[in-house]
Short mmCIF file of C-alpha atoms (C1' of nucleotides) in Angstrom, two decimals:
data_model
loop_
_atom_site.label_atom_id
_atom_site.label_comp_id
_atom_site.label_asym_id
_atom_site.label_seq_id
_atom_site.Cartn_x
_atom_site.Cartn_y
_atom_site.Cartn_z
CA MET A 27 78.13 118.51 113.31
CA PRO A 28 79.22 116.91 110.05
CA ASP A 29 76.76 115.13 107.82
CA ALA A 30 78.20 112.91 105.11
CA LEU A 31 77.99 112.85 101.33
CA THR A 32 76.72 116.32 100.62
CA ALA A 33 78.19 117.99 103.62
CA THR A 34 81.57 116.73 105.02
CA ASP A 35 81.87 120.46 105.48
CA ASP A 36 84.61 120.96 108.04
CA VAL A 37 85.53 117.43 109.17
CA HIS A 38 89.10 118.00 110.06
CA HIS A 39 88.80 115.30 112.66
CA VAL A 40 87.81 111.94 111.19
CA ASP A 41 86.29 109.51 113.66
CA ASP A 42 88.84 106.75 114.14
CA SER A 43 87.55 105.52 117.50
CA ALA A 44 86.80 102.07 116.02
CA LEU A 45 90.47 101.73 115.13
CA ARG A 46 91.91 103.34 118.22
CA ALA A 47 90.42 100.44 120.14
CA PHE A 48 93.14 98.30 118.61
CA PHE A 49 96.55 98.03 120.18
CA GLY A 50 98.10 97.30 116.78
CA TYR A 51 96.73 100.50 115.26
CA ARG A 52 97.98 102.66 118.11
CA MET A 53 101.30 100.96 117.93
CA LYS A 54 101.65 101.45 114.20
CA ARG A 55 101.01 105.16 114.48
CA SER A 56 103.46 105.74 117.30
CA PHE A 57 106.03 103.42 115.72
CA ASN A 58 105.88 105.52 112.56
CA VAL A 59 106.79 108.56 114.65
CA ILE A 60 109.64 106.73 116.39
CA GLN A 61 110.97 105.33 113.14
CA ALA A 62 110.87 108.68 111.34
CA ASP A 63 112.75 110.27 114.23
CA LEU A 64 115.30 107.45 114.23
CA ALA A 65 115.86 107.85 110.50
CA LEU A 66 116.45 111.54 111.07
CA ALA A 67 118.95 110.83 113.83
CA LEU A 68 120.85 108.36 111.64
CA LYS A 69 120.87 110.42 108.46
CA PRO A 70 124.04 112.40 109.27
CA PHE A 71 125.89 109.09 109.55
CA GLU A 72 124.37 107.75 106.34
CA LEU A 73 122.93 104.84 108.28
CA ARG A 74 119.47 103.33 108.08
CA MET A 75 117.80 101.48 110.92
CA LEU A 76 118.91 98.17 109.41
CA THR A 77 122.53 99.15 108.84
CA PHE A 78 122.71 100.74 112.29
CA THR A 79 121.31 97.60 113.87
CA ALA A 80 123.71 95.36 111.98
CA LEU A 81 126.70 97.54 112.78
CA THR A 82 125.84 97.68 116.47
CA LEU A 83 125.46 93.92 116.68
CA VAL A 84 128.79 93.33 114.95
CA VAL A 85 130.49 95.83 117.26
CA SER A 86 129.00 94.07 120.29
CA ASN A 87 129.70 90.57 118.98
CA PRO A 88 133.08 90.41 117.25
CA GLY A 89 133.40 87.38 115.01
CA LEU A 90 129.67 87.07 114.47
CA ARG A 91 128.63 85.12 111.40
CA GLN A 92 126.14 86.39 108.88
CA SER A 93 123.65 83.65 109.62
CA GLN A 94 123.77 84.53 113.33
CA LEU A 95 123.40 88.20 112.51
CA ALA A 96 120.41 87.46 110.29
CA GLU A 97 118.77 85.44 113.02
CA ALA A 98 119.44 88.10 115.65
CA MET A 99 118.03 90.78 113.37
CA ASP A 100 115.04 88.67 112.36
CA VAL A 101 115.93 89.19 108.72
CA GLU A 102 116.11 86.58 105.95
CA ARG A 103 119.65 85.72 104.90
CA PRO A 104 119.29 87.04 101.36
CA ASN A 105 118.19 90.41 102.67
CA LEU A 106 121.23 90.73 104.86
CA VAL A 107 123.63 90.48 101.94
CA THR A 108 123.24 94.06 100.73
CA ILE A 109 123.33 95.35 104.30
CA VAL A 110 126.66 93.66 105.02
CA GLU A 111 127.91 94.66 101.57
CA GLU A 112 127.18 98.30 102.30
CA LEU A 113 128.93 98.23 105.67
CA VAL A 114 131.96 96.49 104.15
CA ARG A 115 132.11 98.95 101.24
CA ARG A 116 132.18 101.81 103.74
CA ASP A 117 134.94 100.11 105.71
CA LEU A 118 132.80 99.92 108.83
CA ILE A 119 133.05 96.15 109.13
CA SER A 120 135.20 93.46 107.56
CA LYS A 121 134.51 89.88 106.49
CA GLU A 122 136.94 87.05 107.08
CA ARG A 123 136.57 83.45 106.08
CA VAL A 124 136.24 81.14 109.09
CA PRO A 125 139.23 78.77 108.88
CA THR A 126 137.36 75.84 110.41
CA ASP A 127 134.33 76.28 108.14
CA ARG A 128 135.17 77.78 104.81
CA ARG A 129 131.50 78.30 103.98
CA ALA A 130 131.07 80.85 106.71
CA TYR A 131 132.19 84.44 107.11
CA SER A 132 133.05 86.04 110.41
CA LEU A 133 132.25 89.73 110.79
CA GLN A 134 134.44 92.25 112.59
CA ALA A 135 133.91 95.98 113.09
CA THR A 136 136.76 98.19 111.94
CA ARG A 137 138.06 100.99 114.13
CA GLN A 138 136.16 103.39 111.91
CA GLY A 139 133.05 101.26 112.32
CA ARG A 140 133.32 101.28 116.09
CA MET A 141 133.76 105.04 116.11
CA LEU A 142 130.79 105.66 113.82
CA CYS A 143 128.69 103.27 115.85
CA ALA A 144 129.53 105.14 119.05
CA GLU A 145 128.68 108.49 117.50
CA ALA A 146 125.45 107.22 116.00
CA THR A 147 124.50 105.64 119.32
CA THR A 148 124.99 108.97 121.06
CA ALA A 149 122.84 110.72 118.47
CA VAL A 150 120.09 108.11 118.64
CA THR A 151 120.11 108.24 122.44
CA ALA A 152 119.73 112.02 122.37
CA HIS A 153 116.91 111.84 119.84
CA GLU A 154 115.03 109.25 121.86
CA GLU A 155 115.52 111.27 125.01
CA ALA A 156 114.00 114.29 123.30
CA LEU A 157 111.12 112.28 121.88
CA LEU A 158 110.38 110.40 125.10
CA GLY A 159 111.14 113.27 127.42
CA GLY A 160 107.47 113.69 128.18
CA LEU A 161 107.22 110.18 129.57
CA ASP A 162 108.16 109.62 133.18
CA GLU A 163 110.37 106.69 134.09
CA GLU A 164 107.52 104.54 135.33
CA MET A 165 105.51 104.92 132.15
CA ARG A 166 108.52 104.22 129.97
CA ALA A 167 109.48 101.13 131.94
CA GLY A 168 105.87 99.93 131.81
CA ALA A 169 105.71 100.34 128.06
CA ILE A 170 108.99 98.49 127.59
CA GLU A 171 107.83 95.68 129.82
CA ALA A 172 104.58 95.42 127.83
CA MET A 173 106.51 95.29 124.57
CA ASN A 174 108.83 92.63 125.92
CA ARG A 175 105.91 90.46 126.91
CA ILE A 176 104.28 90.90 123.51
CA GLU A 177 107.50 89.90 121.77
CA GLN A 178 108.00 86.89 124.00
CA GLY A 179 104.35 85.95 123.65
CA ARG A 180 105.03 85.03 120.05
CA GLN A 181 106.28 81.55 120.91
CA ARG A 182 103.68 81.01 123.66
CA GLY A 183 100.68 82.49 121.87
CA MET B 541 129.53 72.59 117.77
CA PRO B 542 130.30 75.72 115.74
CA ASP B 543 133.29 77.79 116.67
CA ALA B 544 133.56 80.99 114.64
CA LEU B 545 137.04 82.33 114.02
CA THR B 546 138.31 82.87 117.54
CA ALA B 547 135.53 83.40 120.02
CA THR B 548 131.73 83.44 119.62
CA ASP B 549 131.91 79.77 120.63
CA ASP B 550 128.34 78.77 121.47
CA VAL B 551 126.58 82.05 120.79
CA HIS B 552 123.05 81.03 120.30
CA HIS B 553 122.23 84.20 122.12
CA VAL B 554 123.79 87.21 120.46
CA ASP B 555 124.41 90.17 122.76
CA ASP B 556 121.93 92.85 121.71
CA SER B 557 121.98 94.80 124.97
CA ALA B 558 123.32 97.88 123.18
CA LEU B 559 120.22 97.86 120.99
CA ARG B 560 117.73 96.86 123.64
CA ALA B 561 118.54 100.16 125.33
CA PHE B 562 116.61 101.82 122.51
CA PHE B 563 112.90 102.25 122.72
CA GLY B 564 112.66 102.18 118.91
CA TYR B 565 114.35 98.80 118.67
CA ARG B 566 112.10 97.24 121.31
CA MET B 567 109.12 98.72 119.61
CA LYS B 568 110.09 97.45 116.17
CA ARG B 569 110.44 93.89 117.44
CA SER B 570 107.13 93.83 119.29
CA PHE B 571 105.37 95.68 116.47
CA ASN B 572 106.52 92.97 114.07
CA VAL B 573 104.81 90.40 116.29
CA ILE B 574 101.61 92.44 116.50
CA GLN B 575 101.57 93.08 112.79
CA ALA B 576 102.14 89.43 111.87
CA ASP B 577 99.30 88.44 114.17
CA LEU B 578 97.05 91.11 112.71
CA ALA B 579 97.82 89.93 109.17
CA LEU B 580 96.90 86.41 110.25
CA ALA B 581 93.62 87.60 111.74
CA LEU B 582 92.74 89.51 108.57
CA LYS B 583 93.76 86.85 106.08
CA PRO B 584 90.41 84.97 106.09
CA PHE B 585 88.75 88.22 105.01
CA GLU B 586 91.38 88.89 102.35
CA LEU B 587 92.14 92.19 104.03
CA ARG B 588 95.51 93.75 104.78
CA MET B 589 96.15 96.20 107.59
CA LEU B 590 95.81 99.09 105.14
CA THR B 591 92.59 97.89 103.51
CA PHE B 592 91.12 97.05 106.91
CA THR B 593 92.01 100.49 108.21
CA ALA B 594 90.54 102.21 105.16
CA LEU B 595 87.36 100.14 105.27
CA THR B 596 86.85 100.80 108.97
CA LEU B 597 87.30 104.53 108.53
CA VAL B 598 84.83 104.65 105.65
CA VAL B 599 82.31 102.62 107.66
CA SER B 600 82.71 105.00 110.60
CA ASN B 601 82.70 108.11 108.42
CA PRO B 602 80.18 107.81 105.61
CA GLY B 603 80.81 110.27 102.83
CA LEU B 604 84.51 110.61 103.62
CA ARG B 605 86.64 111.92 100.76
CA GLN B 606 89.81 110.25 99.63
CA SER B 607 91.96 113.18 100.63
CA GLN B 608 90.50 113.07 104.14
CA LEU B 609 90.97 109.32 104.29
CA ALA B 610 94.58 109.68 103.19
CA GLU B 611 95.21 112.28 105.85
CA ALA B 612 93.54 110.18 108.55
CA MET B 613 95.57 107.13 107.52
CA ASP B 614 98.80 109.09 107.25
CA VAL B 615 99.25 107.82 103.73
CA GLU B 616 100.18 109.82 100.63
CA ARG B 617 97.29 110.30 98.23
CA PRO B 618 98.82 108.34 95.37
CA ASN B 619 99.24 105.34 97.64
CA LEU B 620 95.60 105.37 98.60
CA VAL B 621 94.42 104.92 95.03
CA THR B 622 95.07 101.18 94.82
CA ILE B 623 93.65 100.64 98.31
CA VAL B 624 90.36 102.35 97.43
CA GLU B 625 90.38 100.61 94.04
CA GLU B 626 90.64 97.22 95.71
CA LEU B 627 87.79 97.93 98.14
CA VAL B 628 85.60 99.24 95.32
CA ARG B 629 86.40 96.22 93.12
CA ARG B 630 85.31 93.94 95.96
CA ASP B 631 82.11 95.94 96.40
CA LEU B 632 82.97 96.82 99.98
CA ILE B 633 82.82 100.56 99.39
CA SER B 634 81.50 102.80 96.62
CA LYS B 635 82.68 106.10 95.18
CA GLU B 636 80.31 108.90 94.27
CA ARG B 637 81.17 112.25 92.82
CA VAL B 638 80.52 115.08 95.25
CA PRO B 639 77.92 117.32 93.54
CA THR B 640 79.24 120.50 95.09
CA ASP B 641 82.84 119.74 94.16
CA ARG B 642 83.18 117.62 91.09
CA ARG B 643 86.87 117.04 91.68
CA ALA B 644 86.20 115.04 94.81
CA TYR B 645 84.85 111.58 95.48
CA SER B 646 82.77 110.69 98.50
CA LEU B 647 83.23 107.18 99.87
CA GLN B 648 80.45 105.01 101.25
CA ALA B 649 80.63 101.51 102.65
CA THR B 650 78.26 99.03 101.03
CA ARG B 651 76.13 96.70 103.13
CA GLN B 652 78.59 93.95 102.30
CA GLY B 653 81.44 96.22 103.36
CA ARG B 654 79.85 96.99 106.70
CA MET B 655 79.25 93.31 107.34
CA LEU B 656 82.80 92.30 106.43
CA CYS B 657 84.15 95.14 108.56
CA ALA B 658 82.14 93.95 111.56
CA GLU B 659 83.32 90.36 111.15
CA ALA B 660 86.93 91.40 110.67
CA THR B 661 86.73 93.68 113.69
CA THR B 662 85.50 90.77 115.81
CA ALA B 663 88.35 88.58 114.58
CA VAL B 664 90.98 91.25 115.17
CA THR B 665 89.61 91.92 118.65
CA ALA B 666 89.81 88.22 119.51
CA HIS B 667 93.36 87.94 118.16
CA GLU B 668 94.52 90.96 120.12
CA GLU B 669 92.85 89.65 123.23
CA ALA B 670 94.74 86.37 122.86
CA LEU B 671 98.03 88.13 122.16
CA LEU B 672 97.70 90.68 124.94
CA GLY B 673 96.04 88.34 127.42
CA GLY B 674 99.23 88.21 129.46
CA LEU B 675 99.10 91.95 130.10
CA ASP B 676 96.97 93.20 132.92
CA GLU B 677 94.71 96.17 132.35
CA GLU B 678 97.02 98.64 134.04
CA MET B 679 100.01 97.67 131.93
CA ARG B 680 98.00 97.79 128.74
CA ALA B 681 96.55 101.20 129.55
CA GLY B 682 100.00 102.48 130.45
CA ALA B 683 101.47 101.29 127.17
CA ILE B 684 98.64 102.87 125.20
CA GLU B 685 99.04 106.14 127.06
CA ALA B 686 102.78 106.08 126.34
CA MET B 687 102.14 105.45 122.64
CA ASN B 688 99.59 108.26 122.49
CA ARG B 689 102.05 110.68 123.97
CA ILE B 690 104.75 109.62 121.53
CA GLU B 691 102.40 110.11 118.61
CA GLN B 692 101.25 113.50 119.84
CA GLY B 693 104.81 114.50 120.62
CA ARG B 694 105.55 114.62 116.91
CA GLN B 695 104.22 118.14 116.45
CA ARG B 696 105.61 119.35 119.76
CA GLY B 697 109.01 117.72 119.52
"C1'" DT C 336 96.55 129.79 90.93
"C1'" DA C 337 95.22 125.83 94.01
"C1'" DT C 338 93.20 121.30 94.85
"C1'" DT C 339 91.31 116.20 93.87
"C1'" DG C 340 92.37 112.21 92.17
"C1'" DT C 341 95.46 109.93 89.14
"C1'" DT C 342 99.70 108.04 86.62
"C1'" DA C 343 104.36 106.95 86.54
"C1'" DT C 344 108.27 106.01 88.98
"C1'" DA C 345 111.60 104.73 92.44
"C1'" DC C 346 113.36 103.27 96.74
"C1'" DT C 347 113.20 100.43 100.93
"C1'" DC C 348 111.93 96.31 103.33
"C1'" DT C 349 110.53 91.76 102.98
"C1'" DA C 350 109.98 86.81 101.26
"C1'" DT C 351 111.01 82.59 98.36
"C1'" DA C 352 113.37 79.57 95.15
"C1'" DA C 353 117.47 78.13 93.34
"C1'" DC C 354 122.38 78.31 92.80
"C1'" DT C 355 127.75 77.64 94.58
"C1'" DA C 356 130.92 76.07 97.56
"C1'" DT C 357 131.74 73.87 101.17
"C1'" DA C 358 130.72 70.39 104.99
"C1'" DT D 610 122.44 65.30 102.47
"C1'" DA D 611 122.74 69.64 104.77
"C1'" DT D 612 124.48 74.39 105.60
"C1'" DA D 613 126.53 79.46 104.53
"C1'" DG D 614 126.32 82.82 101.60
"C1'" DT D 615 124.65 84.39 97.24
"C1'" DT D 616 121.68 85.60 93.11
"C1'" DA D 617 117.44 86.63 91.10
"C1'" DT D 618 112.98 87.95 91.68
"C1'" DA D 619 108.61 89.46 93.38
"C1'" DG D 620 105.59 91.64 96.46
"C1'" DA D 621 104.27 95.10 99.80
"C1'" DG D 622 104.68 99.88 101.70
"C1'" DT D 623 106.16 104.45 100.93
"C1'" DA D 624 107.62 108.95 98.64
"C1'" DT D 625 107.86 112.55 94.86
"C1'" DA D 626 106.88 114.79 90.39
"C1'" DA D 627 103.69 115.72 86.99
"C1'" DC D 628 99.24 115.48 84.76
"C1'" DA D 629 93.87 116.22 83.81
"C1'" DA D 630 89.75 117.94 85.55
"C1'" DT D 631 87.78 121.16 88.37
"C1'" DA D 632 87.57 124.98 91.65
#
DNA sequence: TATTGTTATACTCTATAACTATA
DNA sequence: TATAGTTATAGAGTATAACAATA
């Protein structure tokens, strides 16, 4: 039975019940775990979450422009520059001027980029499977549905 | 009517199905929404998520030490310094040396701090209610349970 | 020797204004 | 004038090493 100021004797378990009432707090804590695990899964490929996301989107959408990629990733255009730069430097994607609009660049994954993306995807899938293994299908689907509604509630709310 | 390179003709909806398969990606997107809403709710009180979290924990745990607060918040000790500094500067919490261990500081919320915490808590609760209103109780409880298991899976996994 | 709080530092992610070259 | 990509910059959040005071 801890007793502040003088005591605080053992207190290895701080009372965070006031915070645990909040969805956002719970989500932050579990997202930290997910993100750390994802970073670990991507490390062998020298990818970060942002570069992995960008690479995957370019692989799935050949010819994508940077502005479209930025919008899809919910990232400001200036912040995408270094991400694209890094992927180009590593020969994972290439940039070509769009003939009909010489302001724009069209992004293409290289063969190497597609291969790395496939390998990284496999690794990430395995990591998530290990991390979420304790959750049955119903619970996982429910959580995903809840997250989808929250995301889509942005424009409504 | 934009027409990127060869294909990607209309593409206002980029194909992100390869990413949406990942729990981490879904979670990042919805967490961004939650976090932005939380920041909005806290802005009138000039609190950030981190200062709100710290304040709430000190209010709930009078006499808490910085090292315990850091551990509870999952923040490195050096990063807590400015957070505590800010709350002390605003007279929301106070630091007292622990008599029995003069290395440590014991944190106490001031009356003003407890009042601001209560008001902020009310605002955050209302914001979350509005944002999560579309989710029925079962779905919300399921999502929270899933997030708890993910967080606790860190040590197991 | 180990621990509490601190300083200094650096890296990532994010956000805004202003520039360039095209349209 | 508007847009695509860029530069420069600044602010958060986070992580590590090293220090002074104390245990």
